[in-house]
Amino acid sequence: MAEPELREVVDFLAQHAPFDVLPERELRDLARRMTVRYHRRGTHLMSVGRPHAELVVVRSGAVETRDAEGLLVSRGAEGTAVGSTTLVGGHPSRFDVVAIEDTLGLHLSAEDFHTLSAAHPQLADHFDATRAGILRAAAQAVATGSHGEPIMRTSARELVHRAPITTGVDATIARAAEVMTDEGVSSLLIVDDGDLVGILTDRDLRRRVVAAGVDPTQPVTVAMTAGPIVAPAEASALEMLLTMTEANVHHLPIVEGGRPLGVVTSTDLMRLERANAVHIVGEITKQPDVAGVVAAAHRVPILVRQLIEQDVSADDIVRIVTTVGDAVERRLIALAHDDLAARGLGPAPDMCWMVLGSRARHEQALGSDQDHAVILADDAPEGAERYIAALAEQVVAGLEAAGHPRCPGDVMATNPRWHQRLSGWRREFRQWLDEPTPDAVLGASIFFDSRPIAGNHDLHTTLVGEVAARVPQATNLLGHLTRQAVDNEPPLGFFRGLVLARSGEHKDTLDLKRGGVGAVVDLARVHALGAGLEVVNTRGRLRAAAGSGALSPETAEGLIDALDFISHVRLAHQSRQHGAGLAPDSWLAPGELSTFERRSLREAFQVVRDAQRALAQRHPSMHFS
């Protein structure tokens, strides 16, 4: 390469990431090692399934990258680099890269690429981020509908179809009812100097005015719901759906800067034809007996199949399944309380019922077994434990009938170990933190993923707050949890092949739970606990850990993308099993996978493995394998 041409290439590289971080001398050395080639429009620079041993930087022109199914991954012009994922992964190309204009490419050999990356970690980080971006594209691809737009991402702003109907706090109940009638609305927003302070619905008028015999000349503030649950203008339809189902409300004020923009109703969401979880939850809360709750719960697998067919993301689906599961368990608890009272075994003691595991993390899939526990107040009367045991038996039986098997490890409120007074739980945690035996590590890891759903939530808040403050100093327990997170390796072979079970009931199948979803959950838990964070949801833990500096943002987002993709494949598998009349599990036959899924699963498992190795290197004294 002549000096003038060399100077042009050096100047070009200095303007484009990641080469812009290199000093002048090394840019010149890099430019000398590159060769310039011309590619006519339509030429394949890379082809799916074929080896590729070069990095290609577009000097002029443009290229397009598509996956094995022909889906567009990216387009790039000057400065775009292609081929790094193949060079880093050491496998044949997973993409077709085609020149969509006459293109000049700067080609760098694999040997020079690896030498350059080893000498400059910032370049290696850049190319790792490129690989992570491709995995993110895979995760997003399975969460995109047929029209190319993410399902259930319609915003609140788009769903508000008329200006807010409001009245001031000085209006009477009668006047508010007149406004609702004249405007033909089922809810009225109450404002004070323009700010939302309450909402009045038809239901409020029936229950708080007519049924209660309240004088309609009283101020509207007597009948309204003060401080109503609201959603921001950019909230998605899915977020609004979950908010409404969790709170069991049918009107959701939409606000921006404290000022109301309008109201979204459950009917508005139903028009999207994907919000039938609202009806399921509503039906569950009204059921007069266990049989009715069970019948409603059996509609969940059908709902999941519909959501998968609509390409709703895995994270959104498991949140919906969790919301319905919460409604089922709460209703079973209420029915059990009523039955015990009718039999003269009440009143109920001061207690908190909490869910554990995937449901606590808002990550419940199909066929999940039961995990729950109870905290009793210390001042609960003598014999309260017998009441809890009787309550738990009814709830456990109801959940089993609803499709949730009893926990094989007996982590259920029917077990005396899992229904204790607050002081007993404190003693239990002191032992877990100070003397982390294998059984203690298992117990602690289960309880760290807990969430209250019924009773006195303050009991749970008190206990979790006390424990979270002590965990960062519990180095022995954190060491065991780290070992657990590192040793739970994904099913990926030495040459990036998928590893199948060699024997037993699940021979020749792939375990998506232990080294897939479970491995990400374990990594997120140990990073969050080590940083003293009380977040329970896995995605939330990863992002909070990144925010605290316990985890790099790139690793956190990579693990989230891996979790999303593995979870989607798992849910689709479970839905097919349910349709075939089989009990849902996490063991997948490779024949169920498309080429796209197989390739993306390998990428997701590699992300998990890299994160495990990084954790082991960061805490070598905590790894005992």
XYZ file of C-alpha atoms in Angstrom:
625
model
C 0.000 0.000 0.000
C 1.549 3.288 -1.151
C 2.100 6.069 1.388
C -0.755 8.345 0.165
C -3.186 5.428 0.215
C -1.863 4.313 3.616
C -2.423 7.837 4.966
C -6.029 7.807 3.723
C -6.722 4.442 5.399
C -5.163 5.614 8.683
C -7.291 8.773 8.644
C -10.380 6.708 7.824
C -9.838 4.226 10.659
C -9.201 7.060 13.110
C -12.737 8.311 12.455
C -14.549 5.032 13.201
C -15.037 2.955 16.368
C -13.438 0.918 17.721
C -10.232 1.846 15.880
C -10.450 5.501 16.905
C -8.911 4.624 20.305
C -5.632 3.413 18.743
C -2.566 5.674 18.711
C -1.178 6.863 15.360
C 1.685 4.367 15.258
C -0.599 1.384 15.791
C -3.137 2.693 13.297
C -0.389 2.764 10.669
C 0.646 -0.774 11.551
C -2.976 -1.914 11.326
C -3.468 -0.215 7.959
C -0.360 -1.976 6.564
C -1.810 -5.345 7.566
C -5.110 -4.691 5.762
C -5.835 -5.440 2.147
C -8.309 -3.502 0.014
C -10.805 -5.479 -2.078
C -13.631 -4.457 -4.373
C -17.042 -6.164 -4.061
C -19.664 -5.635 -6.760
C -23.251 -5.084 -5.627
C -24.869 -8.462 -4.791
C -21.563 -10.125 -3.844
C -21.556 -12.300 -0.687
C -18.819 -11.214 1.716
C -19.907 -13.982 4.115
C -22.310 -16.923 3.727
C -24.256 -18.978 6.281
C -22.523 -22.227 7.176
C -19.218 -21.372 5.532
C -15.931 -20.640 7.320
C -14.874 -17.009 7.480
C -11.428 -15.953 8.675
C -11.358 -12.195 8.192
C -12.650 -8.979 9.665
C -14.037 -6.747 6.920
C -14.390 -2.982 7.444
C -16.532 -1.162 4.877
C -14.355 1.596 3.336
C -17.091 2.767 0.975
C -20.468 1.414 -0.121
C -22.903 -0.549 2.081
C -23.596 -4.103 3.261
C -26.597 -5.977 4.606
C -26.551 -8.805 7.189
C -29.287 -11.447 7.308
C -29.636 -14.597 9.404
C -30.216 -18.170 8.207
C -33.978 -17.554 7.917
C -33.414 -14.473 5.797
C -34.401 -12.027 8.537
C -32.631 -8.684 8.388
C -30.133 -8.256 11.235
C -28.491 -4.976 10.228
C -27.380 -2.680 7.437
C -24.151 -0.734 7.531
C -22.242 1.816 5.498
C -18.761 3.318 5.875
C -16.988 2.173 9.031
C -19.141 -0.926 9.565
C -17.137 -4.002 10.590
C -18.439 -7.514 9.854
C -17.089 -10.957 10.706
C -16.126 -10.368 14.341
C -18.761 -12.759 15.788
C -17.426 -15.580 13.604
C -13.831 -14.795 14.541
C -14.634 -14.579 18.274
C -16.849 -17.668 18.299
C -14.609 -19.797 16.099
C -17.523 -21.277 14.147
C -18.805 -21.121 10.568
C -20.690 -17.985 9.666
C -24.239 -17.744 10.997
C -25.028 -14.860 8.648
C -25.159 -13.841 5.024
C -23.376 -10.529 4.491
C -24.081 -9.066 1.038
C -22.888 -5.876 -0.624
C -26.026 -3.848 -1.403
C -23.910 -1.237 -3.210
C -20.573 -1.486 -4.966
C -18.306 -1.709 -1.940
C -14.649 -1.361 -1.010
C -13.633 -3.464 1.981
C -10.590 -3.356 4.243
C -9.786 -6.994 5.093
C -7.853 -8.062 8.228
C -6.779 -11.678 8.781
C -8.006 -13.703 11.763
C -4.465 -13.888 13.180
C -4.026 -10.121 13.073
C -7.551 -9.625 14.459
C -6.840 -11.773 17.526
C -3.431 -10.132 18.089
C -5.044 -6.690 17.933
C -7.899 -7.667 20.311
C -5.476 -9.172 22.832
C -3.353 -6.021 22.841
C -6.331 -3.662 23.186
C -9.096 -4.868 25.568
C -11.311 -1.937 24.548
C -11.452 -3.365 21.022
C -12.284 -6.824 22.393
C -15.069 -5.257 24.475
C -16.449 -3.553 21.379
C -16.607 -6.803 19.418
C -18.158 -8.615 22.421
C -20.821 -5.921 22.458
C -21.455 -6.600 18.771
C -22.100 -10.249 19.599
C -24.398 -9.232 22.451
C -26.300 -6.979 20.054
C -26.970 -9.917 17.771
C -28.339 -11.943 20.711
C -30.533 -8.971 21.636
C -31.854 -8.922 18.081
C -32.746 -12.620 18.450
C -34.577 -11.969 21.715
C -36.467 -9.092 20.136
C -37.264 -11.111 17.021
C -39.327 -13.620 19.013
C -41.180 -10.749 20.711
C -42.290 -9.053 17.503
C -45.609 -9.532 15.828
C -46.376 -10.157 12.182
C -46.568 -6.440 11.434
C -43.069 -5.822 12.777
C -44.175 -3.984 15.919
C -43.740 -5.364 19.453
C -47.013 -6.824 20.655
C -48.749 -5.064 23.551
C -46.401 -2.053 23.250
C -49.207 0.330 22.348
C -48.748 3.265 24.704
C -51.249 4.742 27.126
C -51.077 7.981 25.159
C -52.278 6.126 22.047
C -55.143 4.433 23.913
C -56.547 7.633 25.431
C -59.326 8.445 22.982
C -60.800 11.568 24.599
C -59.800 14.434 26.867
C -60.161 13.770 30.617
C -63.605 14.345 32.143
C -62.969 16.094 35.442
C -64.537 18.009 38.280
C -63.103 19.945 41.199
C -62.893 18.837 44.819
C -65.630 21.297 45.734
C -68.273 19.556 43.590
C -71.039 17.571 45.270
C -71.620 13.873 44.711
C -74.863 14.725 42.906
C -73.098 17.134 40.554
C -70.366 14.573 39.846
C -73.001 11.961 38.971
C -74.671 14.462 36.616
C -71.380 15.081 34.809
C -70.792 11.343 34.404
C -74.302 10.897 32.988
C -74.049 13.856 30.611
C -70.634 12.772 29.327
C -71.535 9.083 29.121
C -68.535 7.931 31.147
C -68.163 5.338 33.880
C -65.513 7.285 35.781
C -64.766 10.888 36.686
C -61.374 12.346 37.594
C -61.265 14.650 40.608
C -58.711 17.454 40.357
C -57.423 20.155 42.627
C -55.788 23.082 40.837
C -55.305 20.814 37.826
C -53.601 17.980 39.712
C -55.264 14.579 39.974
C -56.329 13.786 43.551
C -59.017 11.123 43.111
C -61.329 9.116 40.880
C -65.071 8.429 41.145
C -66.487 5.374 39.354
C -69.938 3.884 38.891
C -68.913 1.238 41.397
C -68.026 3.920 43.959
C -71.447 5.516 43.541
C -73.209 2.196 44.074
C -71.167 1.049 47.066
C -70.246 4.257 48.844
C -73.300 6.392 48.157
C -76.446 4.432 47.248
C -75.788 1.303 49.321
C -74.394 3.302 52.241
C -77.224 5.860 52.221
C -74.860 8.840 51.882
C -76.425 12.252 51.220
C -75.614 13.152 47.550
C -75.173 16.790 48.558
C -71.983 15.784 50.377
C -68.638 16.698 48.719
C -67.440 14.321 46.041
C -64.321 13.691 48.162
C -66.504 11.576 50.500
C -67.191 9.023 47.774
C -64.087 9.164 45.554
C -61.022 6.911 45.714
C -58.251 9.238 46.842
C -54.732 8.887 45.446
C -55.756 6.435 42.713
C -53.332 4.102 40.980
C -52.157 5.801 37.781
C -49.963 5.094 34.754
C -47.587 7.408 32.874
C -48.396 8.437 29.326
C -45.692 6.181 27.861
C -46.743 3.039 29.766
C -47.323 0.091 27.427
C -50.611 -1.753 27.118
C -48.953 -4.745 28.768
C -47.794 -2.652 31.741
C -51.282 -1.218 32.147
C -52.797 -4.686 31.924
C -50.564 -5.956 34.710
C -51.208 -2.897 36.866
C -54.976 -3.288 36.527
C -55.011 -7.039 37.130
C -52.708 -6.833 40.149
C -54.787 -4.011 41.711
C -58.142 -5.416 40.501
C -59.240 -2.067 39.049
C -60.982 -1.343 35.759
C -60.160 2.363 35.307
C -56.583 3.628 35.088
C -55.957 7.405 34.970
C -53.122 8.377 32.634
C -50.979 11.249 33.876
C -48.132 13.397 32.648
C -46.415 15.761 35.047
C -49.120 15.100 37.638
C -51.851 16.269 35.244
C -54.417 13.815 33.873
C -54.469 13.088 30.130
C -57.445 10.737 30.260
C -58.510 7.276 31.416
C -57.789 3.816 30.004
C -60.339 1.136 30.915
C -60.197 -2.641 30.868
C -62.547 -2.442 27.877
C -59.965 -0.380 25.997
C -57.393 -3.091 26.639
C -59.820 -5.824 25.679
C -60.135 -4.232 22.250
C -56.516 -5.233 21.698
C -57.752 -8.849 21.963
C -54.756 -9.828 24.054
C -55.860 -8.732 27.490
C -58.083 -11.620 28.560
C -55.944 -12.012 31.687
C -58.070 -9.153 33.046
C -61.179 -11.305 32.765
C -59.485 -14.391 34.189
C -58.302 -12.485 37.265
C -61.725 -10.865 37.624
C -63.451 -14.238 37.478
C -61.048 -15.751 40.011
C -61.700 -13.016 42.575
C -65.462 -13.644 42.343
C -65.451 -17.426 42.644
C -67.490 -18.689 45.632
C -65.643 -22.000 45.939
C -62.423 -23.842 45.165
C -63.895 -25.622 42.134
C -64.615 -22.279 40.464
C -61.075 -21.028 41.125
C -59.607 -24.237 39.703
C -61.740 -24.001 36.554
C -60.602 -20.419 35.926
C -56.951 -21.326 36.582
C -57.087 -24.055 33.936
C -57.530 -21.353 31.294
C -53.967 -20.100 31.838
C -52.217 -22.544 29.446
C -54.631 -21.493 26.691
C -53.821 -17.859 27.437
C -50.086 -18.615 27.254
C -50.497 -20.321 23.884
C -52.329 -17.267 22.549
C -49.617 -14.938 23.833
C -46.862 -17.068 22.277
C -48.698 -17.107 18.953
C -48.894 -13.312 19.172
C -45.115 -13.223 19.847
C -45.433 -11.524 23.232
C -42.042 -11.494 24.974
C -41.209 -14.189 27.516
C -40.799 -11.599 30.271
C -44.299 -10.257 29.622
C -45.813 -13.755 29.501
C -44.331 -14.916 32.815
C -45.467 -11.678 34.467
C -49.017 -12.364 33.261
C -48.853 -15.990 34.436
C -47.553 -14.776 37.807
C -50.348 -12.221 38.135
C -52.984 -14.870 37.511
C -51.181 -17.249 39.885
C -51.241 -14.604 42.613
C -54.982 -14.160 42.114
C -55.518 -17.922 42.385
C -53.510 -18.239 45.586
C -55.079 -15.174 47.201
C -58.574 -16.430 46.483
C -57.767 -19.898 47.828
C -56.385 -18.308 51.002
C -59.533 -16.191 51.427
C -61.810 -19.194 50.881
C -59.801 -21.226 53.396
C -60.080 -18.422 55.981
C -63.852 -18.343 55.419
C -64.137 -22.109 55.815
C -62.097 -22.166 59.024
C -64.197 -19.323 60.453
C -67.413 -21.161 59.564
C -66.092 -24.196 61.440
C -65.371 -22.075 64.514
C -61.580 -22.326 64.153
C -60.970 -18.598 63.742
C -60.257 -15.813 63.998
C -57.200 -15.736 61.758
C -53.984 -14.746 63.584
C -51.745 -11.871 62.519
C -49.730 -13.474 59.714
C -48.135 -12.949 56.306
C -48.459 -15.499 53.502
C -45.604 -15.257 51.010
C -44.758 -16.941 47.749
C -41.212 -18.136 47.007
C -39.110 -18.919 43.953
C -40.165 -18.067 40.409
C -43.547 -16.654 41.451
C -41.877 -14.327 43.939
C -39.619 -13.119 41.118
C -42.649 -12.581 38.795
C -41.203 -15.296 36.538
C -43.650 -18.189 36.819
C -43.847 -20.555 33.856
C -46.373 -23.329 33.192
C -46.512 -26.302 35.548
C -44.424 -24.675 38.304
C -44.613 -26.515 41.606
C -45.659 -24.845 44.844
C -43.287 -22.797 46.990
C -44.721 -20.732 49.848
C -44.279 -19.926 53.521
C -45.907 -18.045 56.415
C -44.581 -15.557 58.945
C -46.619 -15.430 62.169
C -46.506 -12.377 64.387
C -44.746 -13.020 67.698
C -47.842 -11.926 69.616
C -50.144 -14.320 67.757
C -52.140 -16.398 70.282
C -51.036 -19.817 71.436
C -52.149 -22.450 68.958
C -51.912 -20.122 65.959
C -49.598 -22.635 64.322
C -52.456 -25.175 64.240
C -54.626 -22.645 62.446
C -51.863 -22.016 59.868
C -51.389 -25.760 59.344
C -55.114 -26.196 58.660
C -55.157 -23.141 56.385
C -52.127 -24.345 54.446
C -53.574 -27.814 53.857
C -56.605 -26.318 52.129
C -54.547 -23.894 50.041
C -52.048 -26.572 48.993
C -54.841 -28.920 47.923
C -56.479 -26.134 45.915
C -53.240 -25.189 44.178
C -52.599 -28.822 43.326
C -56.035 -29.071 41.717
C -55.273 -25.843 39.817
C -52.229 -27.451 38.164
C -49.379 -26.702 40.582
C -47.815 -29.896 41.995
C -46.718 -30.080 45.625
C -43.083 -29.115 46.108
C -40.858 -32.238 46.022
C -38.643 -30.616 48.671
C -41.655 -29.830 50.889
C -41.010 -26.071 50.763
C -44.628 -25.294 51.595
C -46.527 -23.669 54.418
C -47.813 -27.101 55.480
C -44.260 -27.864 56.684
C -43.694 -26.481 60.243
C -40.257 -25.322 59.145
C -41.919 -23.016 56.633
C -44.519 -21.494 58.970
C -42.859 -19.844 61.937
C -43.200 -16.810 64.138
C -41.096 -13.783 63.273
C -38.638 -14.560 66.074
C -38.295 -18.113 64.753
C -37.500 -16.858 61.275
C -34.892 -14.532 62.759
C -33.210 -17.496 64.476
C -33.400 -19.482 61.229
C -31.663 -16.731 59.298
C -28.967 -16.265 61.913
C -28.096 -19.929 61.454
C -28.222 -19.662 57.663
C -25.966 -16.629 57.659
C -23.493 -17.799 60.297
C -23.390 -21.563 59.653
C -24.114 -22.094 55.951
C -24.486 -25.866 55.706
C -25.728 -27.208 52.325
C -29.259 -27.353 53.743
C -28.928 -23.791 55.042
C -27.687 -22.551 51.665
C -30.698 -24.145 49.970
C -33.082 -22.651 52.515
C -31.547 -19.203 52.273
C -31.518 -19.151 48.464
C -35.217 -20.093 48.466
C -36.195 -17.468 51.022
C -34.185 -14.704 49.365
C -36.662 -15.045 46.492
C -39.813 -14.244 48.479
C -42.745 -11.850 48.146
C -45.806 -11.272 50.382
C -49.208 -11.740 48.748
C -51.684 -11.975 51.655
C -51.964 -10.899 55.274
C -49.717 -8.460 57.100
C -47.012 -7.461 54.595
C -45.142 -5.522 57.290
C -43.960 -8.808 58.823
C -42.193 -9.671 55.571
C -40.801 -6.158 55.137
C -39.331 -6.233 58.643
C -37.674 -9.620 58.214
C -36.278 -8.987 54.722
C -34.904 -5.582 55.720
C -33.044 -7.070 58.686
C -31.616 -9.934 56.644
C -30.586 -7.854 53.618
C -28.496 -5.596 55.841
C -26.493 -8.591 57.113
C -26.005 -10.546 53.884
C -23.060 -8.553 52.431
C -21.037 -9.433 55.555
C -21.995 -13.137 55.415
C -18.976 -14.100 53.321
C -19.335 -17.851 53.917
C -22.928 -17.913 52.689
C -22.066 -15.689 49.718
C -19.203 -18.046 48.922
C -21.552 -21.023 48.762
C -24.075 -19.066 46.673
C -21.245 -18.035 44.343
C -20.154 -21.639 43.989
C -23.747 -22.592 43.195
C -23.964 -19.860 40.557
C -20.645 -20.788 38.948
C -21.064 -24.570 38.975
C -24.542 -24.566 37.443
C -23.058 -24.581 33.939
C -25.145 -24.254 30.773
C -25.510 -27.299 28.500
C -22.792 -26.210 26.087
C -19.943 -28.457 24.951
C -16.303 -27.609 24.349
C -16.968 -26.859 20.688
C -20.180 -24.946 21.420
C -22.372 -27.960 20.757
C -25.521 -28.414 22.833
C -25.073 -31.045 25.567
C -27.957 -33.502 26.013
C -28.801 -35.769 28.948
C -27.070 -39.109 28.396
C -29.384 -41.329 30.432
C -32.460 -41.455 32.599
C -35.993 -40.250 32.080
C -34.888 -37.258 30.002
C -32.246 -38.975 27.850
C -31.303 -37.091 24.660
C -33.011 -33.881 25.717
C -31.741 -30.420 26.617
C -32.277 -28.982 30.117
C -33.439 -25.372 29.688
C -33.908 -24.817 33.409
C -30.830 -25.830 35.398
C -28.081 -24.380 33.213
C -30.321 -21.943 31.364
C -32.987 -19.963 33.191
C -31.761 -21.235 36.584
C -28.164 -20.271 35.888
C -29.122 -16.666 35.108
C -31.332 -16.554 38.223
C -28.424 -17.783 40.386
C -26.015 -15.231 38.912
C -28.453 -12.377 39.419
C -29.179 -13.437 43.013
C -25.567 -13.626 44.160
C -24.635 -10.293 42.538
C -27.653 -8.551 44.076
C -27.240 -10.059 47.552
C -23.535 -9.278 47.596
C -24.397 -5.636 46.937
C -27.072 -5.557 49.661
C -29.917 -5.085 47.166
C -33.452 -6.158 48.079
C -34.719 -6.522 44.493
C -36.205 -9.959 43.791
C -36.991 -10.010 40.051
C -34.061 -11.356 38.001
C -34.038 -8.592 35.389
C -34.354 -6.028 38.177
C -31.508 -7.636 40.108
C -29.186 -7.595 37.104
C -29.874 -3.950 36.336
C -29.642 -2.932 39.991
C -26.345 -4.816 40.306
C -25.058 -2.985 37.238
C -26.210 0.311 38.713
C -24.321 -0.396 41.936
C -21.126 -1.340 40.114
C -21.341 -5.007 41.136
C -21.782 -6.031 37.499
C -20.893 -4.374 34.209
C -23.880 -2.949 32.277
C -22.862 -4.998 29.224
C -22.875 -8.256 31.179
C -26.203 -7.406 32.818
C -27.915 -6.669 29.503
C -26.348 -9.727 27.888
C -27.718 -11.956 30.642
C -31.160 -10.338 30.320
C -31.183 -11.036 26.597
C -30.073 -14.621 27.234
C -32.803 -15.068 29.860
C -35.454 -13.671 27.513
C -34.532 -15.987 24.666
C -34.126 -19.175 26.716
C -37.401 -18.430 28.523
C -39.245 -17.928 25.236
C -38.027 -21.292 23.890
C -38.994 -22.931 27.203
C -42.497 -21.426 27.234
C -43.135 -22.438 23.631
C -42.035 -25.992 24.499
C -44.305 -26.088 27.567
C -47.237 -24.780 25.554
C -46.764 -27.552 22.977
C -46.643 -30.110 25.787
C -49.893 -28.837 27.263
C -51.534 -29.004 23.838
C -50.439 -32.645 23.604
C -51.875 -33.452 27.039
C -48.457 -33.733 28.720
C -47.268 -32.183 31.989
C -45.111 -29.114 31.165
C -41.383 -29.417 31.924
C -38.075 -27.845 30.847
C -36.569 -30.783 28.919
C -36.453 -30.061 25.207
C -35.723 -32.479 22.358
C -33.312 -30.874 19.849
C -35.702 -31.777 17.038
C -38.112 -29.131 18.349
C -35.596 -26.373 17.602
C -35.385 -24.377 14.396
C -31.961 -23.459 13.039
C -32.491 -19.930 14.347
C -33.401 -21.196 17.837
C -30.510 -23.653 17.977
C -27.994 -21.002 16.976
C -29.394 -18.364 19.326
C -29.547 -20.819 22.242
C -25.843 -21.539 21.790
C -25.170 -17.815 21.850
C -27.324 -17.358 24.972
C -25.617 -20.237 26.785
C -22.208 -18.783 25.880
C -23.198 -15.453 27.446
C -24.155 -17.290 30.643
C -20.901 -19.260 30.663
C -18.836 -16.092 30.173
C -20.646 -14.418 33.100
C -19.975 -17.458 35.304
C -16.283 -17.408 34.457
C -16.094 -13.693 35.189
C -17.704 -14.288 38.604
C -15.295 -17.128 39.380
C -12.302 -14.964 38.449
C -13.606 -12.095 40.568
C -14.054 -14.331 43.633
C -11.575 -17.206 43.217
C -11.587 -17.984 46.947
C -15.355 -18.546 46.820
C -15.236 -21.199 44.093
C -14.711 -24.716 45.343
C -15.241 -26.899 42.293
